[in-house]
C-alpha atoms as one frame of an Amber mdcrd trajectory, in Angstrom:
protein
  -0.616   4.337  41.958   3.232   3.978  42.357   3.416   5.753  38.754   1.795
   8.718  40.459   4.003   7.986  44.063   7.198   8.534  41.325   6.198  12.116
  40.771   5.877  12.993  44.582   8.875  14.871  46.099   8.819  15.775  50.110
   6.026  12.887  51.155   6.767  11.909  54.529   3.673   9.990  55.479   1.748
   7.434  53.247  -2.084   6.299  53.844  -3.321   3.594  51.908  -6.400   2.190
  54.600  -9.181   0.686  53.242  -7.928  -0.822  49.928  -8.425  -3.841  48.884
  -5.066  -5.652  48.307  -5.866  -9.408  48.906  -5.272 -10.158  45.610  -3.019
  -7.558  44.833   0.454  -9.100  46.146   2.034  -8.202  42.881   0.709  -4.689
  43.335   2.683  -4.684  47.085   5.628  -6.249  45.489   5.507  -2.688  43.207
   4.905  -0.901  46.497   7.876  -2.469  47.947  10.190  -1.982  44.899   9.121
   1.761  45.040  10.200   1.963  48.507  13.730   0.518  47.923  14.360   3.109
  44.646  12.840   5.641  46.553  15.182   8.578  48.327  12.836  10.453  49.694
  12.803   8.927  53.266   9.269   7.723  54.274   8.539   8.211  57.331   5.664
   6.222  57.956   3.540   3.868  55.795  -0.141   2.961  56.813  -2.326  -0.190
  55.617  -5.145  -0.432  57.947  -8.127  -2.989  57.019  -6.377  -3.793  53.420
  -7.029  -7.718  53.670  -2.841  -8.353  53.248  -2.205 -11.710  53.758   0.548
 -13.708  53.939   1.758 -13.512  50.965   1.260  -9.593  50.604   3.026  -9.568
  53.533   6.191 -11.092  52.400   6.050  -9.283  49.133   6.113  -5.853  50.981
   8.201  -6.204  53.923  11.753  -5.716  53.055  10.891  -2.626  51.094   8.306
  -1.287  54.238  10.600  -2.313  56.612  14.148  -1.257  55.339  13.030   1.825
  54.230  10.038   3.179  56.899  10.466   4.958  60.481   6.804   3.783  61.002
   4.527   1.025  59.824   0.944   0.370  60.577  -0.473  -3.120  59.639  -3.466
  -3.593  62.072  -6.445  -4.899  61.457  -5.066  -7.140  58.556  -6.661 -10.266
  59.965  -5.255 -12.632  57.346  -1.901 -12.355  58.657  -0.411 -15.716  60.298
   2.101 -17.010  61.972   3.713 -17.674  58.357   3.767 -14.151  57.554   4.877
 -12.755  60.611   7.746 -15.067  60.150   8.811 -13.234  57.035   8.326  -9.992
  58.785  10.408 -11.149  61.885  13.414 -12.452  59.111  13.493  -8.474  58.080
  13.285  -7.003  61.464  16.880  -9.370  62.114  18.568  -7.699  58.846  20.774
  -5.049  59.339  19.274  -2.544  56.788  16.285  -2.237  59.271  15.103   1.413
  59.501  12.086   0.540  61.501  11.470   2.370  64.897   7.440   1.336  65.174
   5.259  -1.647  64.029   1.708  -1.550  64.982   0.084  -4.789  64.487  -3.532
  -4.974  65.810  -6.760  -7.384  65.130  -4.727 -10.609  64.173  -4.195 -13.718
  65.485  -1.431 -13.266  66.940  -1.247 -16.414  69.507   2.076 -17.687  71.045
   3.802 -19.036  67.831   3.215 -15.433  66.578   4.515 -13.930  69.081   7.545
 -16.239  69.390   8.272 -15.464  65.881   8.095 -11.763  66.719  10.161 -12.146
  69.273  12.866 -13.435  67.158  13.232 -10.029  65.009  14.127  -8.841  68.015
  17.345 -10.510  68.591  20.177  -8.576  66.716  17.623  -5.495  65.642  19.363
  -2.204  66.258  16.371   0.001  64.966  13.315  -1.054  66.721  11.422   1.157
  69.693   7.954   0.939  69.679   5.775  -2.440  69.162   2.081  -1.488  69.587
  -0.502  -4.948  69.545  -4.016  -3.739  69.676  -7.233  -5.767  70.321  -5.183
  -9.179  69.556  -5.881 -12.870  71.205  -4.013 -13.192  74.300  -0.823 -14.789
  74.160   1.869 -16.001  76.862   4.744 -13.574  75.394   7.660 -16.257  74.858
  11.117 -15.528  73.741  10.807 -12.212  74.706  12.778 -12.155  77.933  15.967
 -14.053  75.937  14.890 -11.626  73.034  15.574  -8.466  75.525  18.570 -10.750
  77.683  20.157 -13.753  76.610  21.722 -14.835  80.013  22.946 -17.862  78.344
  26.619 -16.467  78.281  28.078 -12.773  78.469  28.152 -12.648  74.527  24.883
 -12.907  74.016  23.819 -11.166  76.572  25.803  -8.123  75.448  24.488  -9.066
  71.800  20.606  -8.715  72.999  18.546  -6.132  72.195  19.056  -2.891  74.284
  17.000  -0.302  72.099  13.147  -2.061  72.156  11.427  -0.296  74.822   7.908
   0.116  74.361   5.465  -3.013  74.333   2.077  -1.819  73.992  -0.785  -4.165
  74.201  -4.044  -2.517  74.790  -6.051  -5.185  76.165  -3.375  -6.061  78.739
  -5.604  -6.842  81.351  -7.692  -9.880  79.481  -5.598 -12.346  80.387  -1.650
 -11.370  79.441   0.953 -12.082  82.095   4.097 -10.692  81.019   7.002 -11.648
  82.990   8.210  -8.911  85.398  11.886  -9.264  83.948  10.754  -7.925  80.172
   9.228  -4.866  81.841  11.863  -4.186  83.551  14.376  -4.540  80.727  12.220
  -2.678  78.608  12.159   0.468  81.008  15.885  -0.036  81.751  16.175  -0.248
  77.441  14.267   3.110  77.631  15.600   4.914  80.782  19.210   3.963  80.315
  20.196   2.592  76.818  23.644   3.911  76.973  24.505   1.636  80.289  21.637
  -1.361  79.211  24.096  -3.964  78.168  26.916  -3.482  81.095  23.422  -3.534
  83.583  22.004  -6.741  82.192  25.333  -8.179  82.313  26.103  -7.437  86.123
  22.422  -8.286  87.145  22.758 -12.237  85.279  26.608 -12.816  85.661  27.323
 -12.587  89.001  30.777 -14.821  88.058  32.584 -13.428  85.027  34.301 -16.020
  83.254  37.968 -14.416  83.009  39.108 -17.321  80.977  38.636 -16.218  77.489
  40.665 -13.345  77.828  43.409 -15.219  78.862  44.815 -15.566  75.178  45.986
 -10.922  75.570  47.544 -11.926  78.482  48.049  -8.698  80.732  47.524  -6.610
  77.762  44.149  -7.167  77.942  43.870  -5.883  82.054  43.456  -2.580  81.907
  41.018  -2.914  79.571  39.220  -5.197  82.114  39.597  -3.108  85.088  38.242
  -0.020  82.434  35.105  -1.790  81.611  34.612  -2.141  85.513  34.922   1.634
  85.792  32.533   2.322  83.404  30.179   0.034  84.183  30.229   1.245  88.056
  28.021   3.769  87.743  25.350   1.277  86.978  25.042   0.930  90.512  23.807
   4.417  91.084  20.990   3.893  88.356  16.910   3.531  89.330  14.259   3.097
  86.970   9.954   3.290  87.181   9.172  -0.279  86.486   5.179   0.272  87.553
   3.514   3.122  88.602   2.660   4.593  91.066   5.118   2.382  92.557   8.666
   3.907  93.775  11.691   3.774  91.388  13.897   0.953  92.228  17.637   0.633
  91.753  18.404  -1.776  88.552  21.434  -3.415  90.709  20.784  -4.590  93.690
  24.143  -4.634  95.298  26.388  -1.955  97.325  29.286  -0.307  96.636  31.119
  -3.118  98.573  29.951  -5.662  96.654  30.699  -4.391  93.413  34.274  -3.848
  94.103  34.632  -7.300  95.497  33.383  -8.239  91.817  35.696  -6.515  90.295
  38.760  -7.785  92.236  37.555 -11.340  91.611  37.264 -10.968  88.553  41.035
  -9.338  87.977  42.522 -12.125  90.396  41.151 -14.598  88.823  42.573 -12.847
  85.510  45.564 -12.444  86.974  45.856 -15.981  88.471  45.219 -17.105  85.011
  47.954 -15.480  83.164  50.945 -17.277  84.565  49.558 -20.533  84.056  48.772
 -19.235  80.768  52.435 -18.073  80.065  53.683 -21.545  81.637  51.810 -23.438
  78.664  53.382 -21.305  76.285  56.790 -21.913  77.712  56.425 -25.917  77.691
  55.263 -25.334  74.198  58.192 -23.240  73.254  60.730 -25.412  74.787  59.026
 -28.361  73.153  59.625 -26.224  69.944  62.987 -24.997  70.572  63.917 -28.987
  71.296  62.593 -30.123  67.800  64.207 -26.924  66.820  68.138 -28.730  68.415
  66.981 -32.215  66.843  66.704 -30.517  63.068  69.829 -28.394  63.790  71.495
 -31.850  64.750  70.416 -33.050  61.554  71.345 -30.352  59.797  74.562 -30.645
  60.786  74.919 -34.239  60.518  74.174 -33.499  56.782  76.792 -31.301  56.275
  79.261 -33.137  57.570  78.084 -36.282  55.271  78.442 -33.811  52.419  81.909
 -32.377  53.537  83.372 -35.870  53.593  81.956 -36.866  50.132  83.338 -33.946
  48.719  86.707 -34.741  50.668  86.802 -38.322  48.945  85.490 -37.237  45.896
  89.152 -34.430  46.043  91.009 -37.171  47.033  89.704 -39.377  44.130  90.771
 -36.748  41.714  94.212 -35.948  43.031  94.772 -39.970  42.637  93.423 -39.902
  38.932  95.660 -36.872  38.541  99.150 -39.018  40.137  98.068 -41.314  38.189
  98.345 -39.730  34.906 101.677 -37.812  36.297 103.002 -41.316  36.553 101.597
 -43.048  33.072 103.252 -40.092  31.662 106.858 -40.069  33.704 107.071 -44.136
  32.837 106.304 -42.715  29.072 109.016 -40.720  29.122 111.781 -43.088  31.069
 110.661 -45.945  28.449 111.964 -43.411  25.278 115.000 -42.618  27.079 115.689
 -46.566  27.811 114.632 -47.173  23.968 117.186 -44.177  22.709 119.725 -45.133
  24.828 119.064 -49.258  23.450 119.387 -47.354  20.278 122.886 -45.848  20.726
 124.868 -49.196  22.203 123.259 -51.043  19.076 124.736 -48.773  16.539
């Protein structure tokens, strides 16, 4: 079969429902190769009712996933929590091309969908998650998947591109927690402003402190993100209909610009004490700085007196030798002139 894929040029869609491929990982391990050599772009890959299991799973799901707009795995009841955990481990890598995963007629219970909720966190691809005729669940993770309010990192690191959770038996029993629908319709109404909204909505206090390191460098930059992130208070989205569109921040005008000026005073507060550490830790610097120059020249001045003595030594030696040689010379004289008075 992937022989005869080799020779295909333009295929956009693939639809291999209805094969048998429970004991065919090897064969989906092919599959998976082919999509990774493959330039052709597939759009969307399709394996209804092919009995994968876990292990087919794992075997096909970097190629289906890294290289597929679209992938449609429902009705593969075989599928567990173990193989959904391979699937969620591709969904987190950053060669995901993914947009839509339809997963339908498995049992999908809350460790699944934990585990699902996982390859959410750092995905930049995904849009669509469609789960049809599955065993309800309680939907955990997903909420800290869609807005980590743990700090303002992760929160801007969550996932603001997943928008559309699909479950088509919602009403048998799913309760999904009002704050994942209404980041998902804030994900798909407002992408571009999802991150600075989450943050405003779950940090009413923005810890300034981190920032302190620029100094006031780092200020305008501060007051900039403010600017850009004001216009979040203008922005309403459908969370249920028929319902009314509601705003996404629930705050005025007023407010807002109180948060921003607490926010720069307490930045601004900051810096000084900031700068005052540095100081103590430059003067404590600059004084072990004075105590090595002290040294230093202590050292010299050792050395300039050894060399002194060691001068003075010489000259001595040289007097010396002046004088060894003058007495030298006197003793011939007294000898010549002994010399003369004897003759």
């Amino acid at each position: 079969m992937v022989a005869a894929l080799e020779s295909c040029t333009g295929l956009e869609e693939l639809d291999l429902s209805l094969n048998d491929f429970s004991s065919a990982t090897a064969g989906l391990g092919t599959l998976s190769d082919w999509l990774q050599r493959d330039q052709m772009g597939l759009e969307r890959l399709t394996l209804q009712r092919c009995d994968i299991n876990d292990e087919g799973l794992q075997a096909l799901t970097e190629g289906a996933v890294n290289h597929c707009k679209g992938l449609n795995l429902s009705k593969n009841d075989s599928i567990t929590a173990l193989g959904l955990r391979y699937l969620s481990t591709s969904l987190q890598s950053d060669s995901c091309r993914l947009e839509s995963l339809l997963i339908g007629s498995i049992n999908l219970r809350d460790d699944g969908a934990e585990i699902l909720a996982r390859g959410l966190i750092g995905n930049q691809s995904l849009k669509c998650l469609h789960l049809c005729q599955v065993t309800p669940f309680t939907p955990a993770g997903w909420n800290t998947a869609l807005c980590d309010t743990s700090s303002v990192s992760n929160t801007y690191l969550s996932n603001h591109n997943f928008h559309e959770f699909y479950i088509s038996n919602y009403d048998e029993g799913f309760d999904i927690d009002e704050s994942v629908i209404l980041y998902l319709q804030l994900n798909k109404e407002h992408p571009q402003y999802a991150a600075r909204c989450k943050i405003l909505m779950n940090h009413a206090h923005l810890n300034m402190a981190p920032l302190l390191q620029w100094e006031l460098k780092f200020l305008p930059l501060a007051v900039g993100w403010f600017e850009r992130a004001r216009h979040c208070t203008t922005l309403s989205i459908q969370e249920k209909f028929p319902n009314p569109r509601r705003r996404v921040l629930q705050e005025s005008e007023e407010v807002f610009q109180s948060r921003i000026l607490t926010s720069v005073y307490e930045f601004v507060r900051g810096v000084p004490k900031k700068v005052l550490e540095r100081r103590n830790e430059l003067a404590l610097v600059a004084a072990y700085d004075e105590k090595i120059v002290m040294v230093g020249d202590e050292s010299n001045r050792i050395l300039n007196e050894k060399k002194r003595l060691r001068e003075d030594v010489e000259e001595r030696d040289r007097k010396i030798v002046k004088l060894e040689e003058e007495n030298k010379r006197l003793r011939g004289i007294v000898e010549s002139v002994k010399k003369s008075l004897d003759d």
